[in-house]
mmCIF file with all atom_site columns, C-alpha atoms in Angstrom:
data_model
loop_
_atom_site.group_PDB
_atom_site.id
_atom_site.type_symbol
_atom_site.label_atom_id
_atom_site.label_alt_id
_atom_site.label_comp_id
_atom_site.label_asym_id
_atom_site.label_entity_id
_atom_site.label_seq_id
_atom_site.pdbx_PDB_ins_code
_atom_site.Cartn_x
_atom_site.Cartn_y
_atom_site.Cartn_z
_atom_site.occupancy
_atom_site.B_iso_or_equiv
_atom_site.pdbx_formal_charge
_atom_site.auth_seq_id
_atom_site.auth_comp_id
_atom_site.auth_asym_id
_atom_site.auth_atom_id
_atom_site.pdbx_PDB_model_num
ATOM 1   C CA . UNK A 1 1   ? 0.000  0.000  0.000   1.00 50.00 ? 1   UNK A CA 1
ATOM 2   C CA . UNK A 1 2   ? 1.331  3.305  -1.223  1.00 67.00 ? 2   UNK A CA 1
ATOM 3   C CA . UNK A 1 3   ? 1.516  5.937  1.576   1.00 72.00 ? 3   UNK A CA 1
ATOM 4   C CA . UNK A 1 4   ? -0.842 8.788  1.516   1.00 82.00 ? 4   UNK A CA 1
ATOM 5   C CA . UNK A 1 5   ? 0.664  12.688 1.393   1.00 71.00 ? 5   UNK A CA 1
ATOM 6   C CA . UNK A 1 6   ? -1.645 14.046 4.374   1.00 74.00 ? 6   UNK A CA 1
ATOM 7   C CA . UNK A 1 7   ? -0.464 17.727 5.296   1.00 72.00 ? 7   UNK A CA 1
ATOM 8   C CA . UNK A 1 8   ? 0.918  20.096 2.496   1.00 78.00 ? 8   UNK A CA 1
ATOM 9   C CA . UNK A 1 9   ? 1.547  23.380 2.709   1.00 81.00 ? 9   UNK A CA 1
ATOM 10  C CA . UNK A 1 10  ? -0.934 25.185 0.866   1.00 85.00 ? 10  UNK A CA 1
ATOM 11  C CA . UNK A 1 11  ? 1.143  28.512 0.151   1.00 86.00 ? 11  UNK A CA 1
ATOM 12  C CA . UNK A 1 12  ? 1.604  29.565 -3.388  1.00 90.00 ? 12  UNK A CA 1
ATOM 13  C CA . UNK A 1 13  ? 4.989  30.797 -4.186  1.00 92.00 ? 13  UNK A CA 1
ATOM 14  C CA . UNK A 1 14  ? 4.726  31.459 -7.655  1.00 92.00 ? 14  UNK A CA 1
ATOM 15  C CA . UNK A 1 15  ? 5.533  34.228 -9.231  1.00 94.00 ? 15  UNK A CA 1
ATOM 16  C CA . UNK A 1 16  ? 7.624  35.860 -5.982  1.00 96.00 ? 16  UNK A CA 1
ATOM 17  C CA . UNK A 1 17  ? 9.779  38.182 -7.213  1.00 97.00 ? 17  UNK A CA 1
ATOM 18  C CA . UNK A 1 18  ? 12.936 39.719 -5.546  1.00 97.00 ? 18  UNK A CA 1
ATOM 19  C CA . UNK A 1 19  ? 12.006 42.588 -2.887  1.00 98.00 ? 19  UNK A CA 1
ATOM 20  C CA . UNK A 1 20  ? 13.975 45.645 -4.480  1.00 98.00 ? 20  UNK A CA 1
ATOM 21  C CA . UNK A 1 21  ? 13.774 49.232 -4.377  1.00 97.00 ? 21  UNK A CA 1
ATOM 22  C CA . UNK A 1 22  ? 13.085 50.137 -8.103  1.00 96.00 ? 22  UNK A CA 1
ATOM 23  C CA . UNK A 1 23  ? 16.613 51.785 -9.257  1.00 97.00 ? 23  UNK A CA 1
ATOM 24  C CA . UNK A 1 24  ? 19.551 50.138 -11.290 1.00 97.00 ? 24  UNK A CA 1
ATOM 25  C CA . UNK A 1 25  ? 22.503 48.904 -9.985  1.00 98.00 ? 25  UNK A CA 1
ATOM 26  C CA . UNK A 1 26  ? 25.501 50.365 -11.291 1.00 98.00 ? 26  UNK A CA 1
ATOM 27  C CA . UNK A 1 27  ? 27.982 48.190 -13.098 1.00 98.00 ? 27  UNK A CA 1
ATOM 28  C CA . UNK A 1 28  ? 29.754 45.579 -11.125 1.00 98.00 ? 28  UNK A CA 1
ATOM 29  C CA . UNK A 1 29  ? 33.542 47.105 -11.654 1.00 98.00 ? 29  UNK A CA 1
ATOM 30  C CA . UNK A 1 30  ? 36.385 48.325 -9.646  1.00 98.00 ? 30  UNK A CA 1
ATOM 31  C CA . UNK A 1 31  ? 39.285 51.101 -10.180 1.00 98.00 ? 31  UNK A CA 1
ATOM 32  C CA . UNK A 1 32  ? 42.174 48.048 -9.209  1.00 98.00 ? 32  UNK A CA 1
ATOM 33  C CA . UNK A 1 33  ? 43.085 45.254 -7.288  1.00 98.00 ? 33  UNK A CA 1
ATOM 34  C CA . UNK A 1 34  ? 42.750 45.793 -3.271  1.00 98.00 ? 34  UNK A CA 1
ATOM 35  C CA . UNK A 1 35  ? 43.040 43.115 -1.099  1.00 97.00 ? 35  UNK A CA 1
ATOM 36  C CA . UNK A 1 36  ? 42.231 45.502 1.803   1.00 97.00 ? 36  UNK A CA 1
ATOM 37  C CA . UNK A 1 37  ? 39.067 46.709 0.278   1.00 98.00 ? 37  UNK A CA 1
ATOM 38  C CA . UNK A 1 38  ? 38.401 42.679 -0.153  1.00 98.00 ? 38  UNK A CA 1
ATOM 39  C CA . UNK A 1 39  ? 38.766 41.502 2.796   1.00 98.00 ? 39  UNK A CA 1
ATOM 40  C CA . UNK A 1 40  ? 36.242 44.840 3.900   1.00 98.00 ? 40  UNK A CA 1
ATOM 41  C CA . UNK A 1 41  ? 33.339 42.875 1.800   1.00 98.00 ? 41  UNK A CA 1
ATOM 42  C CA . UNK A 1 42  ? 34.166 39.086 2.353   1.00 98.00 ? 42  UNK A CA 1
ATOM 43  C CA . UNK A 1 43  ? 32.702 40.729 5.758   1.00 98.00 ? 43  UNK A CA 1
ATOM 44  C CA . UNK A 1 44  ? 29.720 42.053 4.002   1.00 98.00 ? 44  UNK A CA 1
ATOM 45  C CA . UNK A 1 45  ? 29.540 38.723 2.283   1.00 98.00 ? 45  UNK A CA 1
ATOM 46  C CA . UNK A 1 46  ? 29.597 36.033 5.213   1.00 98.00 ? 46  UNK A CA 1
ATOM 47  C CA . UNK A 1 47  ? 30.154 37.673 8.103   1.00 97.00 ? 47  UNK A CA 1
ATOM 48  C CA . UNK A 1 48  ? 28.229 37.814 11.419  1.00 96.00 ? 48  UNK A CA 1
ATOM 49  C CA . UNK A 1 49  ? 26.472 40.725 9.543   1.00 97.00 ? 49  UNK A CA 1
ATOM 50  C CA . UNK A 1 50  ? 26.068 39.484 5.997   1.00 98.00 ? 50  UNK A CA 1
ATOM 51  C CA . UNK A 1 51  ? 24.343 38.489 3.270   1.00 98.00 ? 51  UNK A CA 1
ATOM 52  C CA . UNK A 1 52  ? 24.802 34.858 3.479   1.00 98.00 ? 52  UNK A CA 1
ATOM 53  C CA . UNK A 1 53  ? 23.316 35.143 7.247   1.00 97.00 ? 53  UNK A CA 1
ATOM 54  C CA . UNK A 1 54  ? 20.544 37.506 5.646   1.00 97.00 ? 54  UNK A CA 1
ATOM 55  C CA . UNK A 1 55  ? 19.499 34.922 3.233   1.00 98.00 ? 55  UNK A CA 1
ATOM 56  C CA . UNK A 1 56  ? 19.737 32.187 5.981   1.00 97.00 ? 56  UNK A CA 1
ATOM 57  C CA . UNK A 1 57  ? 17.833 33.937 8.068   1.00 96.00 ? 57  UNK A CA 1
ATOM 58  C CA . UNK A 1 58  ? 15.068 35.002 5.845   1.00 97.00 ? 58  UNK A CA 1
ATOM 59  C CA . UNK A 1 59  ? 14.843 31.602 4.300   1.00 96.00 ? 59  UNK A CA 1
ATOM 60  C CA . UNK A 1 60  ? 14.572 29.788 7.806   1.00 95.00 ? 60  UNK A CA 1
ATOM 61  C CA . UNK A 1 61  ? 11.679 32.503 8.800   1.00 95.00 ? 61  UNK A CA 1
ATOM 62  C CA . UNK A 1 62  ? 10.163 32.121 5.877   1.00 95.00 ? 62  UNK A CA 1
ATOM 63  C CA . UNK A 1 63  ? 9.730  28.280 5.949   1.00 93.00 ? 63  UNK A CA 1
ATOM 64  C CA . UNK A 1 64  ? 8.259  28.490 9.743   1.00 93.00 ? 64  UNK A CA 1
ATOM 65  C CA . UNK A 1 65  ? 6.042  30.816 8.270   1.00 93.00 ? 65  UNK A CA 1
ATOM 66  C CA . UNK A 1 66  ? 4.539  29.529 5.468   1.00 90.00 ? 66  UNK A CA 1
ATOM 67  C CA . UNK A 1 67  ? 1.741  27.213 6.698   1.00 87.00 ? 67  UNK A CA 1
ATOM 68  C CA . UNK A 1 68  ? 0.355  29.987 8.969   1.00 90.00 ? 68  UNK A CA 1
ATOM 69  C CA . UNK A 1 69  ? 1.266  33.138 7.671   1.00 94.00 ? 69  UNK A CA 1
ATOM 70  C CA . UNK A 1 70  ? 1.077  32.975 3.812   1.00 93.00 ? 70  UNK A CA 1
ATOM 71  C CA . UNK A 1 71  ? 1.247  36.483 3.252   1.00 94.00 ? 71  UNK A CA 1
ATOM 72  C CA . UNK A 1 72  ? 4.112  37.752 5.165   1.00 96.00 ? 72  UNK A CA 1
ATOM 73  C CA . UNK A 1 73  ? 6.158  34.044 4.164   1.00 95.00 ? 73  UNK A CA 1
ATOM 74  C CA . UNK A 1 74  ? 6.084  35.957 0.478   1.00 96.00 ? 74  UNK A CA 1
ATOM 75  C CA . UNK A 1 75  ? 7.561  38.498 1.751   1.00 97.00 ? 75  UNK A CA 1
ATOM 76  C CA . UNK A 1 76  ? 10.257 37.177 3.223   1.00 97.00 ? 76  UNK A CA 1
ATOM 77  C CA . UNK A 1 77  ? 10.900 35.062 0.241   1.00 97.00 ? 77  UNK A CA 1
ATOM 78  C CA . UNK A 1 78  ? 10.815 38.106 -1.674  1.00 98.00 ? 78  UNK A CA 1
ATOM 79  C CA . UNK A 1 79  ? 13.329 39.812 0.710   1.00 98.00 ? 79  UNK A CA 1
ATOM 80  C CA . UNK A 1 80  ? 15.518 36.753 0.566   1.00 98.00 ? 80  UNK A CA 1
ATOM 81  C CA . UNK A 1 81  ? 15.744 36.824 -3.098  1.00 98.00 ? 81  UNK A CA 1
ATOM 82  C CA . UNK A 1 82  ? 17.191 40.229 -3.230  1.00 98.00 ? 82  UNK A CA 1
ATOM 83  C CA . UNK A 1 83  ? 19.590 39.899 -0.502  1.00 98.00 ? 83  UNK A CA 1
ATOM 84  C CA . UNK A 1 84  ? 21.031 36.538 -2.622  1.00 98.00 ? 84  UNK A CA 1
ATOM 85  C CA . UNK A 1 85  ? 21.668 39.523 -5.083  1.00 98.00 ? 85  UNK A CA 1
ATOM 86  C CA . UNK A 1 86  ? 23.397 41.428 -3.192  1.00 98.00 ? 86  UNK A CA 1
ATOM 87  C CA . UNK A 1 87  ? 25.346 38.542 -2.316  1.00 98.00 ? 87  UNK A CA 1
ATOM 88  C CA . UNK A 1 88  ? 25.971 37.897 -5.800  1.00 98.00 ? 88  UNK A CA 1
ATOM 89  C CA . UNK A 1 89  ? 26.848 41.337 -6.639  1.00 98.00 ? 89  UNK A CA 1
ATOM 90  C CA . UNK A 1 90  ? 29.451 41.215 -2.953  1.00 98.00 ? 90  UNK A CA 1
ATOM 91  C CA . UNK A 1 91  ? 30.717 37.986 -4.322  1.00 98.00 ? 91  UNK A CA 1
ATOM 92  C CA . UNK A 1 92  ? 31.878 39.928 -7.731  1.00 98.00 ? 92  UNK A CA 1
ATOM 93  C CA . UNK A 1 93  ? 33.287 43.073 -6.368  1.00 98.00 ? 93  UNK A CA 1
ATOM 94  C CA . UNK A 1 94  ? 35.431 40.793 -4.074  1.00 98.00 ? 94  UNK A CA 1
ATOM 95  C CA . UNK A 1 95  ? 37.002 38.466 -6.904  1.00 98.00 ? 95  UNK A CA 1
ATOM 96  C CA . UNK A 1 96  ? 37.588 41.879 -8.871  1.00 98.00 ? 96  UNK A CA 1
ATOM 97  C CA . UNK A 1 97  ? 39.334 43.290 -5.827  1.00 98.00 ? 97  UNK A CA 1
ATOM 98  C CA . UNK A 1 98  ? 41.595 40.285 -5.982  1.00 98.00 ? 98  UNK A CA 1
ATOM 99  C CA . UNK A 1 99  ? 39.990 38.586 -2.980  1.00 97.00 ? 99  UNK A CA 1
ATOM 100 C CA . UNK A 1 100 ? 38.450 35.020 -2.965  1.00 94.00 ? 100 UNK A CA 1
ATOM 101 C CA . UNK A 1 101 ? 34.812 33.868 -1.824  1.00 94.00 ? 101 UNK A CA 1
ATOM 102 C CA . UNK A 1 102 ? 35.327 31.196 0.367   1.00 92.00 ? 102 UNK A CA 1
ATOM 103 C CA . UNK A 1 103 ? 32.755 31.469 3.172   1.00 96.00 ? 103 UNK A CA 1
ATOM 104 C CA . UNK A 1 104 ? 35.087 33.449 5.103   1.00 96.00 ? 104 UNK A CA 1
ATOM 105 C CA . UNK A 1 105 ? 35.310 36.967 6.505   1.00 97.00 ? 105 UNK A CA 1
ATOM 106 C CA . UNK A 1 106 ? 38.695 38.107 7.005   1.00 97.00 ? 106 UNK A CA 1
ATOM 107 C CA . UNK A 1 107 ? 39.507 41.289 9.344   1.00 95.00 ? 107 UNK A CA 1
ATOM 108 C CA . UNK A 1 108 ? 41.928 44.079 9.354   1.00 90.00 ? 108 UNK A CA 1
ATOM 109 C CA . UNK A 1 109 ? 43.911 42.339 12.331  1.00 90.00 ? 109 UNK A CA 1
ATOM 110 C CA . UNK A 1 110 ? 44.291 39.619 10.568  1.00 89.00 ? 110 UNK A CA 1
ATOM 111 C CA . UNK A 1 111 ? 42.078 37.552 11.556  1.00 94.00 ? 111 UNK A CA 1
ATOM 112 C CA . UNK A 1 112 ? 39.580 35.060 9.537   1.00 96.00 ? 112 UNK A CA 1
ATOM 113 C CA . UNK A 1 113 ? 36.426 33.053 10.379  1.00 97.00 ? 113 UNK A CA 1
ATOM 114 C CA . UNK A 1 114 ? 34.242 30.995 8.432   1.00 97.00 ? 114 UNK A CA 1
ATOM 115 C CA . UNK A 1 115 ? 31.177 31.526 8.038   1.00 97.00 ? 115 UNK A CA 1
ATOM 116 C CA . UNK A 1 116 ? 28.605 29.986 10.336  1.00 96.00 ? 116 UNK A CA 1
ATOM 117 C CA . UNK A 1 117 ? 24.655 29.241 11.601  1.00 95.00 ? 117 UNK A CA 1
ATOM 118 C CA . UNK A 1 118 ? 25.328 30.651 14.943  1.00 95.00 ? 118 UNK A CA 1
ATOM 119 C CA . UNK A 1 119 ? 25.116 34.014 13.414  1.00 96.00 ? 119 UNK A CA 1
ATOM 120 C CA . UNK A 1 120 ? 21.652 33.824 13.136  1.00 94.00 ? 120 UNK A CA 1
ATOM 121 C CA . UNK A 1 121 ? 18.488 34.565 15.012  1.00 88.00 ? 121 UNK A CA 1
ATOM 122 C CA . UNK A 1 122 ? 15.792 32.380 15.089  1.00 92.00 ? 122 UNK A CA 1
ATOM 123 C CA . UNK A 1 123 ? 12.761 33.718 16.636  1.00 91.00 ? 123 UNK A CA 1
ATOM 124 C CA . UNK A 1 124 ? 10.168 31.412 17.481  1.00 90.00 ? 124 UNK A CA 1
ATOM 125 C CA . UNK A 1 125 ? 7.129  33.356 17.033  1.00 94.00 ? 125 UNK A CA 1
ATOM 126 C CA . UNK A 1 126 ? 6.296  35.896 13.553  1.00 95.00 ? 126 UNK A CA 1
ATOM 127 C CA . UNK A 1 127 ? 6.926  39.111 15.646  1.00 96.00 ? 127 UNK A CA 1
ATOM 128 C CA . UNK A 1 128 ? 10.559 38.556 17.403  1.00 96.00 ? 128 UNK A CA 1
ATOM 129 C CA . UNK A 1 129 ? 11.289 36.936 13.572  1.00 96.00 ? 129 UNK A CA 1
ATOM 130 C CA . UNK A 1 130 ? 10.146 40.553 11.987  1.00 97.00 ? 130 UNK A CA 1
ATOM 131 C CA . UNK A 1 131 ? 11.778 42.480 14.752  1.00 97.00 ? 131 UNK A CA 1
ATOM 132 C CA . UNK A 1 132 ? 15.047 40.679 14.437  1.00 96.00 ? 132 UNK A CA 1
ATOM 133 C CA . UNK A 1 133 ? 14.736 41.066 10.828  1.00 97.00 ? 133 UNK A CA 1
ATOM 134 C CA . UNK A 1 134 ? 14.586 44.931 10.732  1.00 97.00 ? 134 UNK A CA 1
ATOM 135 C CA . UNK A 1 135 ? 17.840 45.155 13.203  1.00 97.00 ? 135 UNK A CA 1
ATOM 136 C CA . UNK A 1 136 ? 19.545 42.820 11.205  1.00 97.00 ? 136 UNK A CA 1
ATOM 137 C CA . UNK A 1 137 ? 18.798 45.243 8.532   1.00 98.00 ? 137 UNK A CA 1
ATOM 138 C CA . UNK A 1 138 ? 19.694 48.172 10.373  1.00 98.00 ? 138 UNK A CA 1
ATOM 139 C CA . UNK A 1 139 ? 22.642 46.643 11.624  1.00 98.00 ? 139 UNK A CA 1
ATOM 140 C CA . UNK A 1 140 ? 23.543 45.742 7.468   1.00 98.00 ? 140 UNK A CA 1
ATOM 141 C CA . UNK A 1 141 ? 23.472 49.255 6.909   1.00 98.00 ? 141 UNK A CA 1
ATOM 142 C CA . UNK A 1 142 ? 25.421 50.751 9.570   1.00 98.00 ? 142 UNK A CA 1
ATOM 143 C CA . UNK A 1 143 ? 28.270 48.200 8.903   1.00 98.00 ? 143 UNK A CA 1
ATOM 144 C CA . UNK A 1 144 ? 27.879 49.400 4.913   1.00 98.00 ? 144 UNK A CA 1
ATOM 145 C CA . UNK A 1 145 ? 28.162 52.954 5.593   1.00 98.00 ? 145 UNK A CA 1
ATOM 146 C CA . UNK A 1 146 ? 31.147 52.335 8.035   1.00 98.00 ? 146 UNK A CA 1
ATOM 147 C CA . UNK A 1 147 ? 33.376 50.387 4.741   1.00 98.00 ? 147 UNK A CA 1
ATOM 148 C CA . UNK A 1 148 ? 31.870 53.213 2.043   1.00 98.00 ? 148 UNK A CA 1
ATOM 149 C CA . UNK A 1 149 ? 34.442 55.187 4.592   1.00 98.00 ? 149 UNK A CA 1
ATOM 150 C CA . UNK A 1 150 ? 36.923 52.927 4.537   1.00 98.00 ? 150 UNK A CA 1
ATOM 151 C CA . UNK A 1 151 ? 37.203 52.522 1.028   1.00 98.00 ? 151 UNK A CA 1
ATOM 152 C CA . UNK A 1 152 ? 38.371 54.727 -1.832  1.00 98.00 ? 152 UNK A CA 1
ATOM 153 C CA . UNK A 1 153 ? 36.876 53.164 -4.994  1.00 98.00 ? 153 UNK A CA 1
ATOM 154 C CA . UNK A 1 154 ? 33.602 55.067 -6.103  1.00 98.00 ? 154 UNK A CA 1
ATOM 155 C CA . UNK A 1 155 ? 32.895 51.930 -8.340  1.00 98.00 ? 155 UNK A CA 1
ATOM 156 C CA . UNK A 1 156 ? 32.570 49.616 -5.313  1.00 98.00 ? 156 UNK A CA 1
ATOM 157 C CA . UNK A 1 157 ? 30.842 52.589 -3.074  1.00 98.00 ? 157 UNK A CA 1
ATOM 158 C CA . UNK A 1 158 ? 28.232 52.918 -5.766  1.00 98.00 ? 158 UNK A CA 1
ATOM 159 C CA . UNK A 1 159 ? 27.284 49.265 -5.871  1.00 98.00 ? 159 UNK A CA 1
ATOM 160 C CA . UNK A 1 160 ? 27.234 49.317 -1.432  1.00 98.00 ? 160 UNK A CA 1
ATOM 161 C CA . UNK A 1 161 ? 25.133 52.665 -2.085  1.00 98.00 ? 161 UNK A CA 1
ATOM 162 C CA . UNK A 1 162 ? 22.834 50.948 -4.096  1.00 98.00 ? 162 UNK A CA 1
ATOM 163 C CA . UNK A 1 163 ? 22.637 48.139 -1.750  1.00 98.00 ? 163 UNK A CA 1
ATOM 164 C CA . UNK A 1 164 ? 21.710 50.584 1.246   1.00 98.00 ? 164 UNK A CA 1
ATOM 165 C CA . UNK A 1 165 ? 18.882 51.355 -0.702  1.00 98.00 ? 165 UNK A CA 1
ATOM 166 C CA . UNK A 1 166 ? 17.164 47.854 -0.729  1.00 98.00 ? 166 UNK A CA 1
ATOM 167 C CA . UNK A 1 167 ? 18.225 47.147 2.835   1.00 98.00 ? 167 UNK A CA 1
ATOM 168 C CA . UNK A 1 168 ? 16.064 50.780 3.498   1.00 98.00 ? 168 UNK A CA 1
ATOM 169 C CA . UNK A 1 169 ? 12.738 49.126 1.343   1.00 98.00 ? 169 UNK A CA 1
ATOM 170 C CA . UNK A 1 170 ? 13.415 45.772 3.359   1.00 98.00 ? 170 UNK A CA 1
ATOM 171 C CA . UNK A 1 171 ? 13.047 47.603 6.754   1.00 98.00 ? 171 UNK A CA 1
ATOM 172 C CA . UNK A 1 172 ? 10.214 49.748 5.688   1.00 98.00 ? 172 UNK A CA 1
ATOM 173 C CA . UNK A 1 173 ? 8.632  46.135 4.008   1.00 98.00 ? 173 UNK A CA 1
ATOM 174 C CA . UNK A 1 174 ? 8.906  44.724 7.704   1.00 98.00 ? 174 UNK A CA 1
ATOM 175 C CA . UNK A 1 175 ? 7.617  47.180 9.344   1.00 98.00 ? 175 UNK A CA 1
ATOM 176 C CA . UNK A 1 176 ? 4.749  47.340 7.700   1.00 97.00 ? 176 UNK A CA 1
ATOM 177 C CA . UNK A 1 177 ? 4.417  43.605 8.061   1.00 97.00 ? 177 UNK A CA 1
ATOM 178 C CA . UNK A 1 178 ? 5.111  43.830 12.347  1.00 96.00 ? 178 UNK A CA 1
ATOM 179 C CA . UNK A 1 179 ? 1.779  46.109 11.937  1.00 95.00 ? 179 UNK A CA 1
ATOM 180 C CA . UNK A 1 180 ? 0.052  43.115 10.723  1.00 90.00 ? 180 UNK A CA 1
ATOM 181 C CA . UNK A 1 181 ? 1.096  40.523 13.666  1.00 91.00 ? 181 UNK A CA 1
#
């Protein structure tokens, strides 16, 4: 006898479409080679603040989500997609700086560590997830603003300034979703 499916989850994810403010991204270029200005986005890329523990994040809230809140799961989904952009994008600038994408953030006292779950925050009901959400968001940009100082290359500021942007639509996304919970 065959086993019978019983429970599916009865959310529609069709048709989700990355979360983005509506602007272009500039070109994905740099003025040279910088291995300091690399190592400045492998921590954008995977580190405690990232967009690998973004996408994690989002993806993890969004499956616990999905069953009971349909609505705000597409969200998230839609959020997730666009920060796996950005990661993209990071992932780019970083080989083109002469750096390498390995999973791990390396620091300007030399020190490296790979990238790991223990970065993220997992909520168990939909209001700590949303809340945790927008300070991860916050936190994104603050740590963005703080390497657009650090580094001299107007190519890769343009690409972090247009990633600022999104980050901004994500919080203001959230928010409006905490209003609903």
């Amino acid at each position: 006898m065959e086993n019978e499916c019983l429970l599916a989850n009865n959310c529609n994810f069709a048709g989700i479409r990355p979360a983005m403010a509506d602007l272009p991204y500039p070109p994905i270029q740099v003025t040279g080679k910088n291995q300091a200005y690399a190592n400045l986005l492998s921590i954008d890329y995977c580190g405690s603040v990232s967009e690998l523990s973004a996408i994690t994040q989002y993806i993890n809230n969004e499956n616990r989500l999905s069953c009971s809140r349909c609505s705000i799961a597409k969200t998230i989904l839609g959020i997730a997609m666009a920060e796996m952009m950005h990661l993209q994008k990071l992932g780019e600038l970083v080989f083109l700086l002469g750096g390498d994408v390995s999973f791990t953030a390396k620091y300007q006292n030399g020190g490296a560590k790979q990238w790991t779950p223990a970065y993220l925050s997992i909520p168990d009901n939909a209001k700590k997830m949303l809340i945790a959400d927008i300070e991860a968001e916050k936190a994104a940009i603050k740590q963005y603003k703080v390497h657009m100082q650090m580094i001299k290359d107007n190519c890769v500021n343009a690409v972090l300034g247009r990633i600022i942007k999104d980050e901004e639509y994500h919080i203001m996304l959230l928010q409006s979703l905490l209003k609903e919970v």
